[in-house]
XYZ file of C-alpha atoms in Angstrom:
562
model
C 60.979 111.064 117.975
C 63.102 111.968 115.423
C 66.177 111.965 117.826
C 64.665 108.909 119.309
C 64.545 106.749 116.145
C 67.962 108.440 115.120
C 69.699 106.887 118.555
C 68.205 103.645 117.435
C 69.071 103.182 114.015
C 72.798 104.752 115.461
C 72.743 102.255 118.467
C 71.849 98.883 116.036
C 74.342 100.109 113.559
C 77.662 100.869 115.242
C 80.419 98.784 115.762
C 80.782 95.519 118.438
C 82.031 97.237 121.300
C 85.675 96.896 122.246
C 85.103 98.490 125.623
C 86.265 95.707 128.486
C 84.563 95.746 131.604
C 85.028 98.573 133.376
C 87.400 97.833 136.939
C 87.044 99.515 140.616
C 90.290 100.775 141.113
C 90.808 102.807 144.942
C 89.146 104.911 146.601
C 90.256 109.650 146.453
C 89.586 112.302 148.697
C 88.376 114.060 145.099
C 88.556 114.004 141.508
C 92.044 115.545 141.255
C 94.067 115.990 137.857
C 95.084 112.782 136.716
C 97.985 111.869 134.097
C 98.557 108.847 132.745
C 101.254 106.807 130.161
C 100.867 103.395 129.239
C 104.274 100.966 127.733
C 104.913 97.494 127.620
C 104.859 97.318 131.450
C 101.596 98.774 132.831
C 99.475 102.036 132.885
C 100.943 104.344 134.941
C 99.193 106.715 136.385
C 99.608 110.020 138.685
C 97.131 111.946 141.346
C 97.156 114.644 143.579
C 96.069 113.481 146.872
C 96.039 115.886 150.420
C 99.288 117.990 148.818
C 101.112 114.946 147.517
C 101.548 114.167 144.222
C 100.528 110.418 143.993
C 101.807 107.074 141.577
C 99.951 104.279 141.016
C 100.534 101.106 138.356
C 97.660 99.280 136.587
C 97.531 96.378 134.771
C 96.078 95.914 131.493
C 93.099 94.184 133.022
C 92.602 96.672 135.702
C 94.355 95.002 138.316
C 96.009 97.556 140.981
C 99.827 96.563 140.960
C 100.578 99.343 143.464
C 98.730 102.607 144.173
C 99.414 105.647 146.754
C 102.909 106.027 146.312
C 104.549 110.159 147.014
C 106.476 111.112 144.255
C 106.907 114.409 145.871
C 105.003 116.806 148.722
C 104.210 120.783 148.625
C 100.773 123.245 148.622
C 102.143 124.653 145.227
C 102.696 121.280 143.308
C 100.640 121.349 139.739
C 100.653 120.529 136.098
C 102.026 117.022 136.815
C 102.940 114.677 133.602
C 104.026 111.139 133.629
C 105.657 109.692 130.466
C 107.603 106.506 129.949
C 110.981 106.721 127.925
C 113.302 103.318 127.854
C 111.535 101.559 130.750
C 112.161 104.733 133.268
C 109.143 106.650 134.248
C 109.777 110.386 134.046
C 107.707 113.187 136.076
C 107.162 116.612 135.313
C 105.699 119.173 137.091
C 105.452 122.687 138.286
C 106.736 123.324 142.026
C 108.374 126.591 143.767
C 108.887 128.296 140.443
C 110.255 125.629 138.668
C 109.893 122.600 136.044
C 110.779 119.622 137.942
C 111.826 116.374 136.646
C 111.279 113.345 138.753
C 112.514 109.905 137.587
C 111.842 106.508 138.347
C 113.873 103.190 137.551
C 111.389 100.398 139.167
C 108.561 100.910 137.814
C 107.080 103.431 140.502
C 108.089 101.693 143.523
C 110.287 104.282 144.533
C 110.902 108.068 142.902
C 113.693 110.449 143.092
C 111.661 113.901 142.839
C 114.358 116.015 141.891
C 116.340 114.759 138.983
C 116.543 117.774 137.391
C 115.096 121.517 137.475
C 114.362 124.405 135.067
C 114.062 128.124 137.022
C 110.869 129.717 134.983
C 110.831 133.383 134.297
C 107.793 134.770 136.394
C 105.397 133.443 138.650
C 101.302 132.962 137.441
C 102.212 129.461 136.280
C 99.146 128.308 134.366
C 99.953 125.100 132.256
C 102.188 122.481 130.879
C 101.958 119.718 128.349
C 104.945 117.344 127.327
C 105.719 115.467 123.914
C 108.379 112.271 123.810
C 110.606 111.452 121.441
C 113.223 109.073 121.547
C 115.201 110.095 125.107
C 113.803 113.685 124.882
C 110.555 115.383 126.717
C 109.803 118.400 124.853
C 108.121 120.762 127.197
C 105.600 123.661 126.535
C 104.127 125.718 129.241
C 102.475 128.981 129.592
C 103.290 131.453 132.484
C 102.747 135.674 133.284
C 104.647 137.973 131.050
C 107.538 139.845 132.370
C 105.987 143.322 132.836
C 102.461 143.010 131.782
C 100.522 140.741 134.153
C 97.244 140.556 132.104
C 99.021 138.533 129.717
C 100.924 135.340 129.508
C 103.576 134.043 127.265
C 104.289 130.250 126.399
C 107.812 128.994 126.847
C 109.460 125.941 125.537
C 112.639 123.978 126.366
C 114.000 120.272 125.946
C 114.975 118.231 128.550
C 117.322 115.296 127.627
C 116.895 111.788 129.871
C 119.872 110.358 128.839
C 122.466 112.870 130.272
C 120.181 114.772 131.768
C 120.288 118.006 130.356
C 118.505 121.221 129.650
C 118.330 122.198 125.516
C 116.459 124.937 123.448
C 115.177 127.122 125.816
C 112.613 129.842 123.727
C 110.225 131.697 124.372
C 107.739 130.950 122.157
C 105.791 134.298 122.233
C 108.549 136.665 121.775
C 106.989 137.994 118.246
C 103.085 138.290 119.831
C 102.192 141.592 120.931
C 99.587 139.966 123.323
C 101.048 136.874 124.071
C 99.409 133.224 124.275
C 98.748 130.778 126.865
C 97.585 127.037 127.064
C 100.210 125.722 124.768
C 99.926 122.036 123.314
C 102.971 120.693 121.840
C 103.875 117.369 119.044
C 107.070 116.692 117.687
C 106.606 115.245 113.764
C 110.185 113.634 112.099
C 111.909 117.403 111.727
C 109.970 119.475 113.547
C 108.664 120.718 116.668
C 104.697 122.183 116.748
C 103.177 124.399 119.314
C 99.497 125.418 119.723
C 98.600 128.121 122.211
C 95.628 130.673 122.634
C 95.953 134.168 122.147
C 92.241 135.705 123.452
C 89.560 133.455 121.739
C 92.111 132.646 118.553
C 94.884 129.437 118.048
C 98.247 130.178 116.839
C 100.596 127.760 116.055
C 104.097 128.201 115.811
C 107.138 125.228 113.955
C 110.485 124.920 115.225
C 112.704 123.531 111.964
C 114.447 120.556 114.082
C 118.063 120.688 111.933
C 118.327 124.410 112.210
C 116.945 125.044 115.236
C 115.063 128.242 113.795
C 111.710 128.924 114.589
C 109.159 129.804 111.738
C 106.749 132.614 111.885
C 103.100 132.450 113.756
C 100.602 130.951 111.824
C 96.751 131.932 112.314
C 94.327 127.993 112.692
C 91.381 128.736 111.522
C 87.789 127.358 112.962
C 84.657 127.048 111.545
C 82.166 129.626 111.585
C 82.504 133.734 111.883
C 79.339 133.899 114.427
C 81.713 131.418 116.420
C 85.435 131.801 118.601
C 87.718 129.017 119.112
C 87.503 128.009 123.218
C 91.219 127.311 122.941
C 91.893 125.742 126.143
C 90.494 122.416 124.882
C 92.100 122.017 121.940
C 94.719 119.176 120.661
C 96.999 118.815 118.221
C 98.397 115.568 116.479
C 100.340 114.612 113.889
C 100.620 111.756 111.055
C 102.107 110.986 108.016
C 100.493 113.694 106.212
C 99.364 116.378 108.225
C 99.425 118.897 111.594
C 95.539 118.807 113.452
C 94.421 120.547 115.530
C 91.238 119.839 117.062
C 89.114 122.410 118.989
C 85.680 123.177 121.139
C 84.586 126.392 119.920
C 81.513 128.145 120.849
C 79.351 131.559 120.117
C 80.663 134.567 120.359
C 77.224 135.893 122.387
C 75.691 132.867 123.332
C 78.486 130.645 125.039
C 76.187 127.692 126.085
C 76.399 127.038 122.278
C 79.706 124.780 121.372
C 80.775 122.552 118.819
C 84.375 120.167 118.730
C 85.733 120.397 115.124
C 89.153 120.312 113.971
C 91.600 122.411 111.134
C 94.570 120.776 109.636
C 97.945 121.650 107.409
C 100.577 119.877 105.845
C 102.686 118.542 108.229
C 105.885 120.454 106.689
C 104.203 123.767 106.507
C 101.862 125.358 104.466
C 98.117 126.331 104.267
C 95.418 125.787 107.208
C 92.353 124.057 106.201
C 89.171 124.313 108.183
C 87.168 121.262 108.636
C 83.877 121.816 107.589
C 82.402 119.118 109.753
C 81.776 119.731 113.462
C 79.822 118.225 116.515
C 77.685 120.180 119.362
C 79.417 119.530 122.621
C 79.080 120.494 125.950
C 81.442 119.955 128.920
C 85.373 118.535 128.404
C 85.854 116.690 124.758
C 88.971 114.045 125.163
C 90.767 113.124 122.111
C 93.611 110.344 121.936
C 95.575 108.885 118.966
C 96.606 105.906 118.578
C 99.220 103.784 116.049
C 97.320 103.794 113.474
C 97.223 107.299 113.124
C 93.322 107.544 113.798
C 92.523 110.308 116.147
C 89.464 109.008 118.682
C 87.264 111.659 119.885
C 85.218 111.218 123.214
C 82.508 114.080 123.609
C 79.380 114.483 125.431
C 76.600 115.654 122.646
C 73.747 117.626 124.619
C 71.308 117.624 121.949
C 71.293 113.986 121.702
C 71.996 113.660 125.428
C 75.089 110.828 124.446
C 78.352 110.738 124.698
C 80.379 109.700 121.085
C 83.568 108.150 120.448
C 84.185 108.840 117.064
C 87.665 109.159 115.098
C 89.213 111.251 112.784
C 91.318 110.019 110.090
C 92.281 112.692 107.457
C 88.634 114.531 106.540
C 86.690 111.615 107.407
C 85.206 111.970 111.041
C 83.205 108.145 111.923
C 81.345 107.483 114.936
C 82.375 103.850 116.736
C 79.834 103.862 119.371
C 78.224 105.880 121.814
C 79.265 105.242 125.713
C 78.331 105.744 129.017
C 81.138 107.761 131.254
C 83.153 111.001 130.233
C 86.952 110.547 131.322
C 89.361 112.002 133.575
C 92.316 111.182 131.339
C 93.502 108.772 128.428
C 96.096 107.149 127.325
C 97.015 104.366 124.648
C 99.093 101.714 123.572
C 99.296 99.742 119.964
C 95.971 100.513 118.867
C 94.255 100.086 122.285
C 93.146 102.882 124.388
C 92.801 102.812 128.289
C 91.165 105.381 130.372
C 90.651 106.516 133.984
C 87.727 108.614 135.204
C 86.629 109.450 138.692
C 82.690 108.415 140.000
C 81.695 111.160 142.329
C 79.029 108.459 143.798
C 81.801 106.673 145.704
C 84.957 108.879 145.342
C 86.912 106.390 143.788
C 88.813 105.968 140.505
C 87.985 103.265 137.618
C 89.531 101.789 134.763
C 88.456 100.701 131.511
C 90.737 99.643 128.111
C 89.208 99.866 124.332
C 90.837 96.253 123.118
C 91.864 96.398 119.036
C 93.913 93.659 117.599
C 97.464 94.171 118.717
C 99.909 95.560 116.035
C 102.109 93.151 113.541
C 105.910 92.535 115.688
C 108.288 94.888 114.418
C 111.623 95.000 113.130
C 111.237 90.630 111.844
C 114.197 89.397 110.875
C 116.211 86.059 110.258
C 119.762 84.940 110.952
C 121.134 81.739 111.710
C 122.129 79.831 115.179
C 124.250 76.345 115.287
C 123.030 75.844 111.345
C 119.147 76.597 112.394
C 117.327 79.696 111.186
C 116.614 81.959 114.037
C 114.299 84.507 113.527
C 113.472 88.002 115.672
C 111.632 90.712 116.116
C 111.746 94.125 118.598
C 110.175 93.870 121.831
C 106.208 94.859 121.938
C 105.055 97.794 123.682
C 101.724 97.035 124.326
C 100.855 95.448 128.192
C 98.302 93.296 126.704
C 101.259 90.916 124.957
C 103.824 91.755 127.004
C 102.448 90.711 130.575
C 99.911 87.633 129.517
C 99.989 87.570 125.638
C 101.681 85.714 123.373
C 104.108 85.419 119.968
C 103.006 82.599 117.528
C 105.403 82.021 114.890
C 104.227 80.185 111.768
C 106.447 77.959 109.497
C 105.714 77.501 106.253
C 106.876 75.377 102.779
C 106.693 75.667 99.273
C 105.685 72.147 97.471
C 106.473 70.682 94.138
C 103.948 72.764 92.490
C 104.376 76.235 94.285
C 101.871 76.257 97.291
C 102.916 77.349 100.464
C 101.025 76.054 103.550
C 101.714 77.117 106.784
C 101.197 75.426 110.471
C 101.614 77.467 113.562
C 105.555 75.873 115.085
C 105.570 77.465 118.416
C 103.736 79.528 120.854
C 105.692 81.795 122.784
C 105.598 84.178 125.823
C 104.536 88.117 125.161
C 107.979 89.226 125.770
C 109.737 86.622 123.657
C 111.705 88.250 120.655
C 113.564 85.654 118.782
C 113.021 81.914 118.603
C 115.727 78.693 116.639
C 113.833 76.340 114.680
C 115.806 73.195 115.698
C 113.705 71.227 113.610
C 114.959 72.900 110.340
C 118.893 72.257 109.348
C 120.130 75.094 106.908
C 120.916 74.059 103.385
C 121.761 74.869 99.635
C 118.573 76.215 97.543
C 119.820 73.224 95.224
C 119.588 70.457 98.263
C 116.629 72.045 100.525
C 113.294 72.934 100.930
C 111.780 76.758 100.386
C 110.604 77.109 104.449
C 108.822 80.499 105.235
C 108.383 81.858 108.398
C 106.189 85.004 110.079
C 104.799 85.798 113.144
C 101.947 87.585 114.790
C 101.278 89.127 118.532
C 97.985 87.864 120.726
C 96.763 89.822 123.688
C 95.346 88.303 126.704
C 91.842 88.883 125.415
C 92.636 86.172 121.830
C 92.930 88.876 119.875
C 95.723 88.323 117.284
C 97.794 90.306 114.793
C 98.528 90.229 110.735
C 101.076 88.263 110.789
C 104.568 89.978 109.491
C 105.500 89.704 105.606
C 107.501 86.149 105.269
C 111.130 85.385 105.215
C 112.181 82.676 103.298
C 115.090 80.221 104.144
C 116.568 76.909 102.338
C 116.450 73.960 104.852
C 116.038 70.377 105.619
C 113.183 69.827 107.921
C 109.586 68.399 108.535
C 107.139 68.618 105.218
C 103.608 67.981 105.529
C 103.043 65.361 102.910
C 100.942 62.339 102.643
C 102.019 59.137 103.116
C 101.718 55.809 101.506
C 100.615 53.505 104.513
C 97.210 53.259 105.353
C 97.653 52.665 108.706
C 96.181 56.020 110.697
C 98.835 55.331 113.959
C 101.462 56.381 111.086
C 99.818 60.025 110.087
C 101.987 62.666 111.684
C 100.850 65.532 109.769
C 98.414 67.605 107.856
C 98.072 67.043 104.426
C 95.802 68.501 101.426
C 96.585 66.528 98.347
C 95.836 67.402 94.836
C 92.680 66.801 93.203
C 92.575 64.334 91.013
C 92.253 64.387 87.967
C 93.189 68.191 87.485
C 91.944 69.523 85.104
C 88.586 67.774 85.262
C 85.181 67.392 83.924
C 82.722 67.454 85.501
C 83.884 65.671 88.774
C 87.593 65.328 90.697
C 88.443 63.730 94.073
C 90.096 65.884 97.058
C 92.267 63.783 99.340
C 93.664 64.945 102.785
C 94.833 63.375 106.234
C 94.833 64.982 109.753
C 96.966 63.804 112.488
C 94.619 64.505 114.920
C 90.719 65.167 115.766
C 89.435 68.484 114.800
C 87.078 70.327 113.117
C 87.488 70.086 109.356
C 85.965 72.387 106.683
C 86.918 71.931 102.949
C 85.154 74.555 101.145
C 85.338 75.498 96.813
C 86.024 79.104 96.017
C 85.977 80.956 92.198
C 88.580 82.853 91.230
C 87.494 86.091 93.062
C 87.267 84.403 96.371
C 83.370 83.571 96.177
C 82.675 80.491 98.101
C 80.807 77.742 95.845
C 80.220 74.935 97.719
C 81.244 73.405 101.644
C 82.438 70.019 100.658
C 82.905 69.272 104.353
C 82.272 70.564 107.786
C 82.487 68.473 110.869
C 84.651 67.026 113.455
C 86.536 63.966 112.631
C 89.158 61.798 113.742
C 92.719 61.219 112.860
C 93.152 59.793 109.441
C 92.846 59.806 105.369
C 89.905 61.209 103.854
C 88.378 62.087 100.367
C 86.206 64.469 98.836
C 84.382 64.498 96.118
C 83.494 67.649 94.029
C 80.703 67.032 91.437
C 81.033 70.551 89.395
C 78.294 69.482 86.399
C 76.312 72.789 87.008
C 79.462 74.909 87.330
C 81.168 76.996 84.856
C 84.390 76.707 83.214
C 87.490 77.891 85.259
C 89.957 78.077 88.220
C 88.618 77.636 91.572
C 90.581 77.250 94.543
C 89.727 74.287 97.481
C 90.801 75.645 100.912
C 90.869 73.005 103.831
C 90.938 74.447 107.492
C 91.700 71.685 110.663
C 92.415 73.511 114.052
C 95.666 75.361 113.160
C 96.510 73.909 109.939
C 95.161 75.596 106.585
C 95.967 75.001 103.340
C 94.560 75.747 99.557
C 95.007 74.649 96.130
C 93.929 75.631 92.558
C 92.305 73.193 90.437
C 91.050 73.868 86.549
C 87.688 72.520 85.442
C 87.511 72.282 81.799
C 84.390 71.460 79.773
């Protein structure tokens, strides 16, 4: 009964589901290893089928755009990882005692199966992980130790995709008596971080990028002396403050007792901290990091018989939801998560997107073009914006009393990176009006990002001011006038106009942003209107009134004096 009550309460208090509908992808003969990555173009997936390494391309809505494309073949292919770099796709994989790089420049339609290769030091290859930083693929792998087949060594090398060439090889476990295997790798602003397992311990070693010096090996702590870290199931992440390891560990005698936990340390070195929070688990926990630096953890809890989705920020674990299926692979772009899993019932791959609001457009700036304002921003890296989404451009102006009103000036395709405002001509501060511009991203699910910080220019162009003519046909713009009288006691009138039919709300708020009263909430045709605010029962102070009609929003202040 306790378990049932807990699950009921949890199910009622979880955040609203952000997962889109599950999409069926294609049949596969078995649930082979899968690697995926996401960029602005699509979700890219590689998998093994009948001794072939295959590629598939999936749109953010789950449409299979391309599948069953052969990259290479061979009975000894393994440990493949796919990455996207500046519009090209790269697959790092093991074959015939070499790490090989395959490349596609046309979104996976054709492949160069051996762009470059790197000979490993010994046979007995057993893992490979990659991390992208700029043009570089940082690769960590493990293979049997030369002269001691009962132990493994972890190795590292960097492949530059623009040369192309290999650099900075290192046997990372050269100071370890017992070697180390199953590495994870991540790169921060000044370090390469690699963790690996050594029997039932987790070790970490950093390389300082500027000096190419490898630091001393560190032990990563785990929760309880009765437990040992089950290191092959570990994940390594960085954010602005921490290097973080998320791992599964088991009881030293009863391996059916399993938990998932984390340890962390300052990103530039220092002592490791063991997080006391841990959760019981079975199967393989899956993690991914999104652009907001949250680490998302997906795992099966045997005690409650549920699959959980939690996030880790700093030392805080937050339960997001309960979900249905564990994953074969998972990747992210922006704050969206894309999962691919294999369904044993019908032997097919399936896909689902965790659809978060898109990111604010980056590198927003202003220039000029033919004496008009031109604003620019970087191309979006989220597939559900770049392909089928949109960019919204908002133009605002500062009126005679210092209030800024914004209206939607343009809706552009999601892959656009600039816009020229031909309705505004640049001018000097003395002769012009202060105009403000900001942009936001909108994905195909209609989720909109926060807008950029506004950019200000002076220009001559459209203003949304109330005209003197009472003929409604002459109303061309939205307008919210200053209330009259102001200051007032006990009542005042608010005038406004709308140039087309829309649902109108006019609300009064106090200085803390709390709603006081709704004066208008109804569908109205084009026209000029007046609303009276009776404040006889309200205390003196500053109040704010806000008009919303379709895309238009404007607020003004007023003063009640008694």
